[in-house]
Short mmCIF file of C-alpha atoms and ligand atoms in Angstrom, two decimals:
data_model
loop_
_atom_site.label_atom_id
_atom_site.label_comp_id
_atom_site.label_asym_id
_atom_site.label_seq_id
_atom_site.Cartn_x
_atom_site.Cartn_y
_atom_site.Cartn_z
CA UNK A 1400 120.39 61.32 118.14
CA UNK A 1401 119.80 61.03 114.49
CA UNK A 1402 116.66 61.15 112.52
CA UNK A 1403 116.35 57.04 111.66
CA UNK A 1404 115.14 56.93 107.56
CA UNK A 1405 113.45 53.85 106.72
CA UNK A 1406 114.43 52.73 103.40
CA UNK A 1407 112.83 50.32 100.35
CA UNK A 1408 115.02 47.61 98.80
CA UNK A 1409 115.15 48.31 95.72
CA UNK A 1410 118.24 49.25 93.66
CA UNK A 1411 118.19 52.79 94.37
CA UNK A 1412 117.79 52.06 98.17
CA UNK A 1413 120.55 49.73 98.49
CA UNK A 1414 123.14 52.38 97.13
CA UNK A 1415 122.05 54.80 99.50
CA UNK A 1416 122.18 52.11 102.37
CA UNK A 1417 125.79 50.94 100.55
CA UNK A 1418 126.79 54.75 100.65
CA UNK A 1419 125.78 55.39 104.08
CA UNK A 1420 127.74 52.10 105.24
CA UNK A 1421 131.09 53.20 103.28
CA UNK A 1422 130.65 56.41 105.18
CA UNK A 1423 130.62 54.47 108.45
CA UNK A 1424 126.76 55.11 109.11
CA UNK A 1425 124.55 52.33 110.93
CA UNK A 1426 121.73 50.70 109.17
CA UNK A 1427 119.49 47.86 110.16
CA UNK A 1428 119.29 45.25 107.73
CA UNK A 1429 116.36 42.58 106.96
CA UNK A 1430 118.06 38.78 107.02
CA UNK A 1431 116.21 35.79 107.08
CA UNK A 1432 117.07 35.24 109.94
CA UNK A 1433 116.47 38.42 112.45
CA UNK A 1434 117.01 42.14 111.48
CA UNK A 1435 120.58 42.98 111.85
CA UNK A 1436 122.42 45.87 112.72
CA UNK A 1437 125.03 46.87 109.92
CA UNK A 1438 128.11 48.40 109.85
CA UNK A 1439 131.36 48.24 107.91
CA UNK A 1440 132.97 45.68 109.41
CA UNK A 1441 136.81 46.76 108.28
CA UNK A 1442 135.64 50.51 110.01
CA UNK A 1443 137.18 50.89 114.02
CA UNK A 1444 134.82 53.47 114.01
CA UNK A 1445 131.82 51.89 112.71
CA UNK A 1446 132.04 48.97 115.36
CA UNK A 1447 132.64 50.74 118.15
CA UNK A 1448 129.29 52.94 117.31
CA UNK A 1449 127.54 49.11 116.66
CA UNK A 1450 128.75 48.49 120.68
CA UNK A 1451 127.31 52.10 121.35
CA UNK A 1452 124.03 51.87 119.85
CA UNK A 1453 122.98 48.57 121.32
CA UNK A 1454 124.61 49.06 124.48
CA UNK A 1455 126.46 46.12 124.01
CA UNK A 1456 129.29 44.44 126.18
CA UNK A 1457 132.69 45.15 124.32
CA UNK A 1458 133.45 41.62 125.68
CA UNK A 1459 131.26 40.10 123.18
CA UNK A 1460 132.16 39.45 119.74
CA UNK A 1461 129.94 40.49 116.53
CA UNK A 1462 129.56 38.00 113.43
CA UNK A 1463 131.50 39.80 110.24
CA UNK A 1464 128.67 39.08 106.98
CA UNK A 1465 129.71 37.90 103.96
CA UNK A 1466 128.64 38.01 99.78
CA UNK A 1467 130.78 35.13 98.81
CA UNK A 1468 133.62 32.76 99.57
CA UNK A 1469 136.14 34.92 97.84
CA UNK A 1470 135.13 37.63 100.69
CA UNK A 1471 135.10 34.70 103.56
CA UNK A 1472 138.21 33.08 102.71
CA UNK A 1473 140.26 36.99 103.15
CA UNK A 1474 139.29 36.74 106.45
CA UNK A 1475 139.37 33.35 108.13
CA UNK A 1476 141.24 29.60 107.54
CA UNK A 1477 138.61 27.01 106.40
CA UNK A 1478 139.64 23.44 107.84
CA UNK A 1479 137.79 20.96 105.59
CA UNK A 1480 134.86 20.57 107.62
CA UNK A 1481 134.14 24.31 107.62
CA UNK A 1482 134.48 23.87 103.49
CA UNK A 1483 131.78 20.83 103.87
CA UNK A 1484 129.45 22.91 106.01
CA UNK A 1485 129.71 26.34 104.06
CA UNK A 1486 129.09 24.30 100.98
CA UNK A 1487 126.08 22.59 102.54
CA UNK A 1488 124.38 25.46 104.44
CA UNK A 1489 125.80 28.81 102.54
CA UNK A 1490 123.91 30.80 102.11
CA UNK A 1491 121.88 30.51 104.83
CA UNK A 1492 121.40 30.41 108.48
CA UNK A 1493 124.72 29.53 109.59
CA UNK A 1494 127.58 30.99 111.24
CA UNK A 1495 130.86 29.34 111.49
CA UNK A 1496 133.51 30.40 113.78
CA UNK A 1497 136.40 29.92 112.44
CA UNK A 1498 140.26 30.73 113.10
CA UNK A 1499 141.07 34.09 112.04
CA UNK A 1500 143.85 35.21 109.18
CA UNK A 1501 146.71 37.25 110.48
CA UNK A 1502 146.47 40.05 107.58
CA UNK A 1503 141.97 39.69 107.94
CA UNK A 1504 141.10 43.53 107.49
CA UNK A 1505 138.22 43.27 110.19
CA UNK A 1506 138.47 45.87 113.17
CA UNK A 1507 139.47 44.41 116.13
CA UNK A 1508 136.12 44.89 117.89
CA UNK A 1509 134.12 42.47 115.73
CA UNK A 1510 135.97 39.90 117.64
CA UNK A 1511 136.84 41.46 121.13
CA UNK A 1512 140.60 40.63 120.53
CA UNK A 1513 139.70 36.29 119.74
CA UNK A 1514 141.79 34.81 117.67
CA UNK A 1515 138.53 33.22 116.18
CA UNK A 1516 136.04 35.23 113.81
CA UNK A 1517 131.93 34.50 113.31
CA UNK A 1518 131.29 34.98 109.43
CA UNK A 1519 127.89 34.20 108.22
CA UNK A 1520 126.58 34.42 104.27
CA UNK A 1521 123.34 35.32 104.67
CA UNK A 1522 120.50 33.64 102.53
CA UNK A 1523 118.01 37.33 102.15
CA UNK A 1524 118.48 38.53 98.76
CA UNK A 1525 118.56 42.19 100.02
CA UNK A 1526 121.32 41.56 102.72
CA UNK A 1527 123.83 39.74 100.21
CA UNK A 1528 122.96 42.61 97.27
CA UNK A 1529 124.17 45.38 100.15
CA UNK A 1530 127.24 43.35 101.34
CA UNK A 1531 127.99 43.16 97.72
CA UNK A 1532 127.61 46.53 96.89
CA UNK A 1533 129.45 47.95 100.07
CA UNK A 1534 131.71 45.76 99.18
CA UNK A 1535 133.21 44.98 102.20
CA UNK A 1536 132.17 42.48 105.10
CA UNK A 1537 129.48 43.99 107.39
CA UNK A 1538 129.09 43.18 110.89
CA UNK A 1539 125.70 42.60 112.49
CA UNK A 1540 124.67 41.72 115.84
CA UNK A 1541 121.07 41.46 115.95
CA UNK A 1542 119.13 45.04 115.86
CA UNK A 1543 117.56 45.54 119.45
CA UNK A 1544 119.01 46.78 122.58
CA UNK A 1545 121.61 44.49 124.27
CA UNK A 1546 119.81 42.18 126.45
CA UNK A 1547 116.16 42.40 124.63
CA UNK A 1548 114.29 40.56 122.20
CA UNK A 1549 115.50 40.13 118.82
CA UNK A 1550 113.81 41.86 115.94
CA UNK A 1551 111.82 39.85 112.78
CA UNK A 1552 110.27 42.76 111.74
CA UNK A 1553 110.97 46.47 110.72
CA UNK A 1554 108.91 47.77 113.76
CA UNK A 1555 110.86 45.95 116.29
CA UNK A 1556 113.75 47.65 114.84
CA UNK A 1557 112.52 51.59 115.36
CA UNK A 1558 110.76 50.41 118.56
CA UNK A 1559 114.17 49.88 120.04
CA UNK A 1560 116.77 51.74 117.81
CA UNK A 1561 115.48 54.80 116.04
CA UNK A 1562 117.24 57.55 116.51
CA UNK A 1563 120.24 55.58 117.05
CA UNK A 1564 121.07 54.38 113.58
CA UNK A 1565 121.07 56.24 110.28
CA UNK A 1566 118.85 53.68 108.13
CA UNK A 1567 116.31 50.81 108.59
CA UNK A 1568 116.31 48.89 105.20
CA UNK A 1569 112.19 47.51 105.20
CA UNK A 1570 112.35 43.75 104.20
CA UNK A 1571 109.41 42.98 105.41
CA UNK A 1572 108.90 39.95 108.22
CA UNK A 1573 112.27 37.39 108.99
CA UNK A 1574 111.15 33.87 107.19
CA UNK A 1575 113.10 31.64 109.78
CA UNK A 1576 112.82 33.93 113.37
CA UNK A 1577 115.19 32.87 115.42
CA UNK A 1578 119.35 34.01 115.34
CA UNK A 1579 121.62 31.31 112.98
CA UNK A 1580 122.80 28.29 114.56
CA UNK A 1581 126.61 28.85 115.38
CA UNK A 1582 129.03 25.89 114.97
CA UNK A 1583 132.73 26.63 115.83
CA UNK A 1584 135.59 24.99 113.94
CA UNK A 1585 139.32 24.44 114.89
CA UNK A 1586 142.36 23.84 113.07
CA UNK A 1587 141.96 19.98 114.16
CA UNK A 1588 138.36 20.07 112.68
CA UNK A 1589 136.28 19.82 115.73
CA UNK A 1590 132.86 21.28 115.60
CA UNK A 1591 130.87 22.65 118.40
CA UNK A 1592 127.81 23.89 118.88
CA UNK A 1593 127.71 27.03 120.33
CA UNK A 1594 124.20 28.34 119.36
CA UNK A 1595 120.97 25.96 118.51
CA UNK A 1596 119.58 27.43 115.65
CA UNK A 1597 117.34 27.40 112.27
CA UNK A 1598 120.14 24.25 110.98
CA UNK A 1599 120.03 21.34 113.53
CA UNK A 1600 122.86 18.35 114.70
CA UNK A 1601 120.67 16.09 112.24
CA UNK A 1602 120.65 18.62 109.17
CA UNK A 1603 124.59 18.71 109.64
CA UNK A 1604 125.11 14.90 110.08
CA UNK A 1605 123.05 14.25 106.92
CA UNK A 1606 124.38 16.98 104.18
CA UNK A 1607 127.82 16.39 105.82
CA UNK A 1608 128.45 13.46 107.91
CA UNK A 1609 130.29 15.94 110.65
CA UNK A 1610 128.55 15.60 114.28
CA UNK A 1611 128.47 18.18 116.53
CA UNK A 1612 130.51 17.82 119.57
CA UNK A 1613 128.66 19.48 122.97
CA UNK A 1614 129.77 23.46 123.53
CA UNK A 1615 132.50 23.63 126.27
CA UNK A 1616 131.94 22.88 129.66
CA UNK A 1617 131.55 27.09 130.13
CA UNK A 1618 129.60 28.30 126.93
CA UNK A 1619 130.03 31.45 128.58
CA UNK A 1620 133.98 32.05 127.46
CA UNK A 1621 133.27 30.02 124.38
CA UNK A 1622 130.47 32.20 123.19
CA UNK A 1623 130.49 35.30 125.33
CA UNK A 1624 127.25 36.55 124.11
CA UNK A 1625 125.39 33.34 125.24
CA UNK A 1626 124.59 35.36 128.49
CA UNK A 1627 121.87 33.60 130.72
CA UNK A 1628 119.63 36.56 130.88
CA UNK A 1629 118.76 37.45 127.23
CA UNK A 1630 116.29 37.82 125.11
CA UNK A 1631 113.99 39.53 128.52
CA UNK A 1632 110.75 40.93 127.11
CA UNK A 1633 109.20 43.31 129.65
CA UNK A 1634 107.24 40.95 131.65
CA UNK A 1635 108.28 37.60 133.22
CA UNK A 1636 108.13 34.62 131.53
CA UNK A 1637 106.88 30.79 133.31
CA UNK A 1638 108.26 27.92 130.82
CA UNK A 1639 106.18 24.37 130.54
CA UNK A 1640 102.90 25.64 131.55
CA UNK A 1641 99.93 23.60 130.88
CA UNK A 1642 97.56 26.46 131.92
CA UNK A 1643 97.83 29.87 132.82
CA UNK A 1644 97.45 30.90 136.24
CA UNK A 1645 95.07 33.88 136.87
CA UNK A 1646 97.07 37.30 136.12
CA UNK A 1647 99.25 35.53 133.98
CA UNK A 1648 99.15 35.73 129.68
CA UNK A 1649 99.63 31.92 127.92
CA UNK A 1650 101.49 32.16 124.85
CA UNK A 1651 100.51 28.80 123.28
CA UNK A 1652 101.84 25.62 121.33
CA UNK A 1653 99.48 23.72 119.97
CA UNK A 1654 96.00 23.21 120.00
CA UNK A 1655 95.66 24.92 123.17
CA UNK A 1656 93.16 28.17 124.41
CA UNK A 1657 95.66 31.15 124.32
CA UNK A 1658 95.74 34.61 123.99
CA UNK A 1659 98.55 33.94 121.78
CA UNK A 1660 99.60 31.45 119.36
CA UNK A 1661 102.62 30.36 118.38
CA UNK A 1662 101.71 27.52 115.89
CA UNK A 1663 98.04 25.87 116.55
CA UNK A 1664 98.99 23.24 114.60
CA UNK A 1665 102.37 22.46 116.19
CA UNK A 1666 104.74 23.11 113.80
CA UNK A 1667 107.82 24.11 115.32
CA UNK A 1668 109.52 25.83 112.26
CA UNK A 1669 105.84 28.26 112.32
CA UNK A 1670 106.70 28.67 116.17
CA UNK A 1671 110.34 30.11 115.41
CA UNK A 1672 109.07 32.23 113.33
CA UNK A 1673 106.47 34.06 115.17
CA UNK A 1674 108.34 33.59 118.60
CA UNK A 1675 109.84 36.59 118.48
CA UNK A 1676 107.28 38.57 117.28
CA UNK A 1677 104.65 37.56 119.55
CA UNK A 1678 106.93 38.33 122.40
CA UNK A 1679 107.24 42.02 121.21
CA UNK A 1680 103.35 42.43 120.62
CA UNK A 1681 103.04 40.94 124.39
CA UNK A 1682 105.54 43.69 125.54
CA UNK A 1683 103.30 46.60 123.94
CA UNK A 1684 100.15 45.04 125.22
CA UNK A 1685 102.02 45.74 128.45
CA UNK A 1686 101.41 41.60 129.51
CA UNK A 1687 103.14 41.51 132.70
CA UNK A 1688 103.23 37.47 133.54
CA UNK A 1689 103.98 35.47 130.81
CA UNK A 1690 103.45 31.58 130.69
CA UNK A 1691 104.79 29.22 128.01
CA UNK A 1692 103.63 26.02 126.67
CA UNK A 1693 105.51 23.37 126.85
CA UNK A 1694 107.59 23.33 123.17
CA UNK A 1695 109.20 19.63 121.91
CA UNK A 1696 112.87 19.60 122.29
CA UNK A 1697 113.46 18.24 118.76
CA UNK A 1698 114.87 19.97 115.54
CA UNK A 1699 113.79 23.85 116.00
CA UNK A 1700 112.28 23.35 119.46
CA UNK A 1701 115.92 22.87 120.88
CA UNK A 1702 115.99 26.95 119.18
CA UNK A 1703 112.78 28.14 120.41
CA UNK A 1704 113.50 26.19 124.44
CA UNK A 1705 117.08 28.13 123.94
CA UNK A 1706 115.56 31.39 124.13
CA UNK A 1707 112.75 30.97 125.85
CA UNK A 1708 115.06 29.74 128.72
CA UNK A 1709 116.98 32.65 128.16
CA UNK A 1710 113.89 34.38 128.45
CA UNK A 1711 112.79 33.17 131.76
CA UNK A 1712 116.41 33.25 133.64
CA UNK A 1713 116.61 35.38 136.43
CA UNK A 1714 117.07 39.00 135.34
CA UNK A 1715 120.15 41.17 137.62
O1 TXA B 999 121.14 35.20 112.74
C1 TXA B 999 122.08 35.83 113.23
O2 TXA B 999 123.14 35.26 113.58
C2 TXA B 999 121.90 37.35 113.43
C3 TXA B 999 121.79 37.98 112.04
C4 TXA B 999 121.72 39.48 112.11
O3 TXA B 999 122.85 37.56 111.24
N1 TXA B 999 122.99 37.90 114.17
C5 TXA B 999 123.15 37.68 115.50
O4 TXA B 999 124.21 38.38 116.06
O5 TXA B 999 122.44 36.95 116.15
P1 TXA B 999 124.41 38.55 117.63
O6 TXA B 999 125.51 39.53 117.76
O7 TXA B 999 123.13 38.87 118.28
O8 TXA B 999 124.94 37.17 118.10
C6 TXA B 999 126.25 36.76 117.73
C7 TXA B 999 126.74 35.67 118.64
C8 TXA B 999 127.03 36.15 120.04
O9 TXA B 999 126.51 35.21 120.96
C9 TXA B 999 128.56 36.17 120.09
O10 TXA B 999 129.04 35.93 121.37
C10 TXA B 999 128.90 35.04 119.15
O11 TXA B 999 127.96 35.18 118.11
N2 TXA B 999 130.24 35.19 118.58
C11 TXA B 999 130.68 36.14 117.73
N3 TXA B 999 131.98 35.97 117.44
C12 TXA B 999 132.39 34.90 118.14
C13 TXA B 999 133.64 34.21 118.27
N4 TXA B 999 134.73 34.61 117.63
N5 TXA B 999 133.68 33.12 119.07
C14 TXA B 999 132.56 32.70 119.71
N6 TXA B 999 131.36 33.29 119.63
C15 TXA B 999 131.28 34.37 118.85
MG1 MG B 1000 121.51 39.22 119.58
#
């Protein structure tokens, strides 16, 4: 147990935070797309306490964050169509796995012994300054306990870390909400989605021309962190639900009478980013039955229906 600080992000913040990573220390970094759980990705050490603090399965891989090409390309091979898609979507909410470099100086926990590493350059000012001035990659799963919703805001962080982690870096809310969309890339320059995301198929066919072949038959080996059961807030959770039922809470889409609200107006990228959110206020209202409006499967729904599904799968 260690006393969690919560930190500003200004300059003299971000050394401390930079200081505390280059020691090995934890600290819980805003993105724009969810908080994220930092630690010096070239540190054995420092991963392995990453695993420990979110009580994470060692069998599942961590994305390695990155200031700048110069940083990516020490680390991974870029096949053309990973040059095309960085250049499109870096920064941003992308992560691109990618076939790892013999000499890359990442511990062998970020990728659980793959021969393929997630890197992401992340668009949030304040995460890029830190990677910068750690100067090294930083690895970051998502900051919640393994298994539980991810965090937008700095509260969801010390509701399910503090005392875990040495620093929580306040960045205010997440602007997009839901985790980057993850596209693998081989040697042969096959992509594949493995995780739907704040960049859709469409977004990538029209800054790149690339389309997106279907994840593997088992998404499970191909992204071993795409567990069914995921993203579990405390109560259940009924998808496609025109009404609730009596005892049960209706989070909303559209212009629909619910407690909660995900976008009144029905816009999907507003829905993203209070998804998460609203499903932590639910869990400290103590809502027990949770039903879901039915959400479009089109650009960010396909993000939101991903972990809402997750949401609802059968919990063991
Ligand atoms: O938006 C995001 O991506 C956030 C922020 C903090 O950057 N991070 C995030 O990390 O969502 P995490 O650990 O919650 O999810 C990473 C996903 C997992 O599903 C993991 O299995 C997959 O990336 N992954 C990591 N390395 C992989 C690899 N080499 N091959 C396939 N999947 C990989
Ligand atoms: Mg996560």
């Amino acid at each position: 147990m260690v006393s969690t600080r919560t930190l500003g992000s200004d300059a003299a913040s971000l050394a401390e935070a930079a200081e505390l990573l280059r020691a090995g220390a934890l600290v819980a970094m805003p993105t724009e797309t969810v908080y994220g759980l930092a630690g010096d990705a070239t540190s054995d050490a420092a991963v392995a306490a990453i695993y420990a603090a979110k009580g994470r399965p060692s069998f599942n891989p961590l994305i390695a964050h990155v200031a700048d090409m110069a940083m990516a390309e020490a680390l991974v091979h870029f096949p053309p169509e990973a040059v095309a898609l960085a250049r499109a979507f870096w920064p941003g909410p992308l992560t691109l796995v990618l076939p790892r470099r013999a000499e890359a100086t990442v511990a062998v926990g970020v990728t659980a012994g793959l021969p393929t590493l997630a890197l992401r350059m992340p668009a949030h000012p304040v995460a890029r300054a830190l990677i910068t001035e750690v100067g090294r990659p930083l690895a970051a799963p998502s900051a919640n306990p393994s298994g539980r919703i991810s965090p937008t805001e700095p509260a969801h962080v010390l509701a399910g870390l503090e005392g875990r982690i040495a620093a929580l870096i306040d960045g205010g809310a997440c602007t997009v909400g839901v985790e980057s969309t993850i596209l693998a890339v081989s040697e042969g320059g096959e992509v594949r989605l493995l995780r739907p995301g704040g960049i859709g198929a469409e977004e990538v066919l029209a800054a790149t021309g690339l389309t997106l072949s279907a994840p593997a038959g088992d998404a499970g080996i191909e992204a071993p962190g795409q567990m069914l059961s995921h993203y579990a807030p405390r109560g259940s959770v009924r998808l496609n639900a025109e009404t609730a039922e009596p005892g049960e809470t209706l989070l909303g889409f559209g212009p629909v009478a619910a407690a909660h609200n995900l976008s009144p107006s029905g816009d999907l990228r507003e829905a993203a980013a209070r998804l998460f959110a609203l499903l932590h206020r639910m869990d400290r209202e103590g809502v027990t039955r949770i039903a879901v409006s039915p959400i479009p499967e089109t650009g960010m729904g396909r993000a939101i229906n991903d972990r809402l599904r997750r949401a609802a799968a059968p919990r063991d």
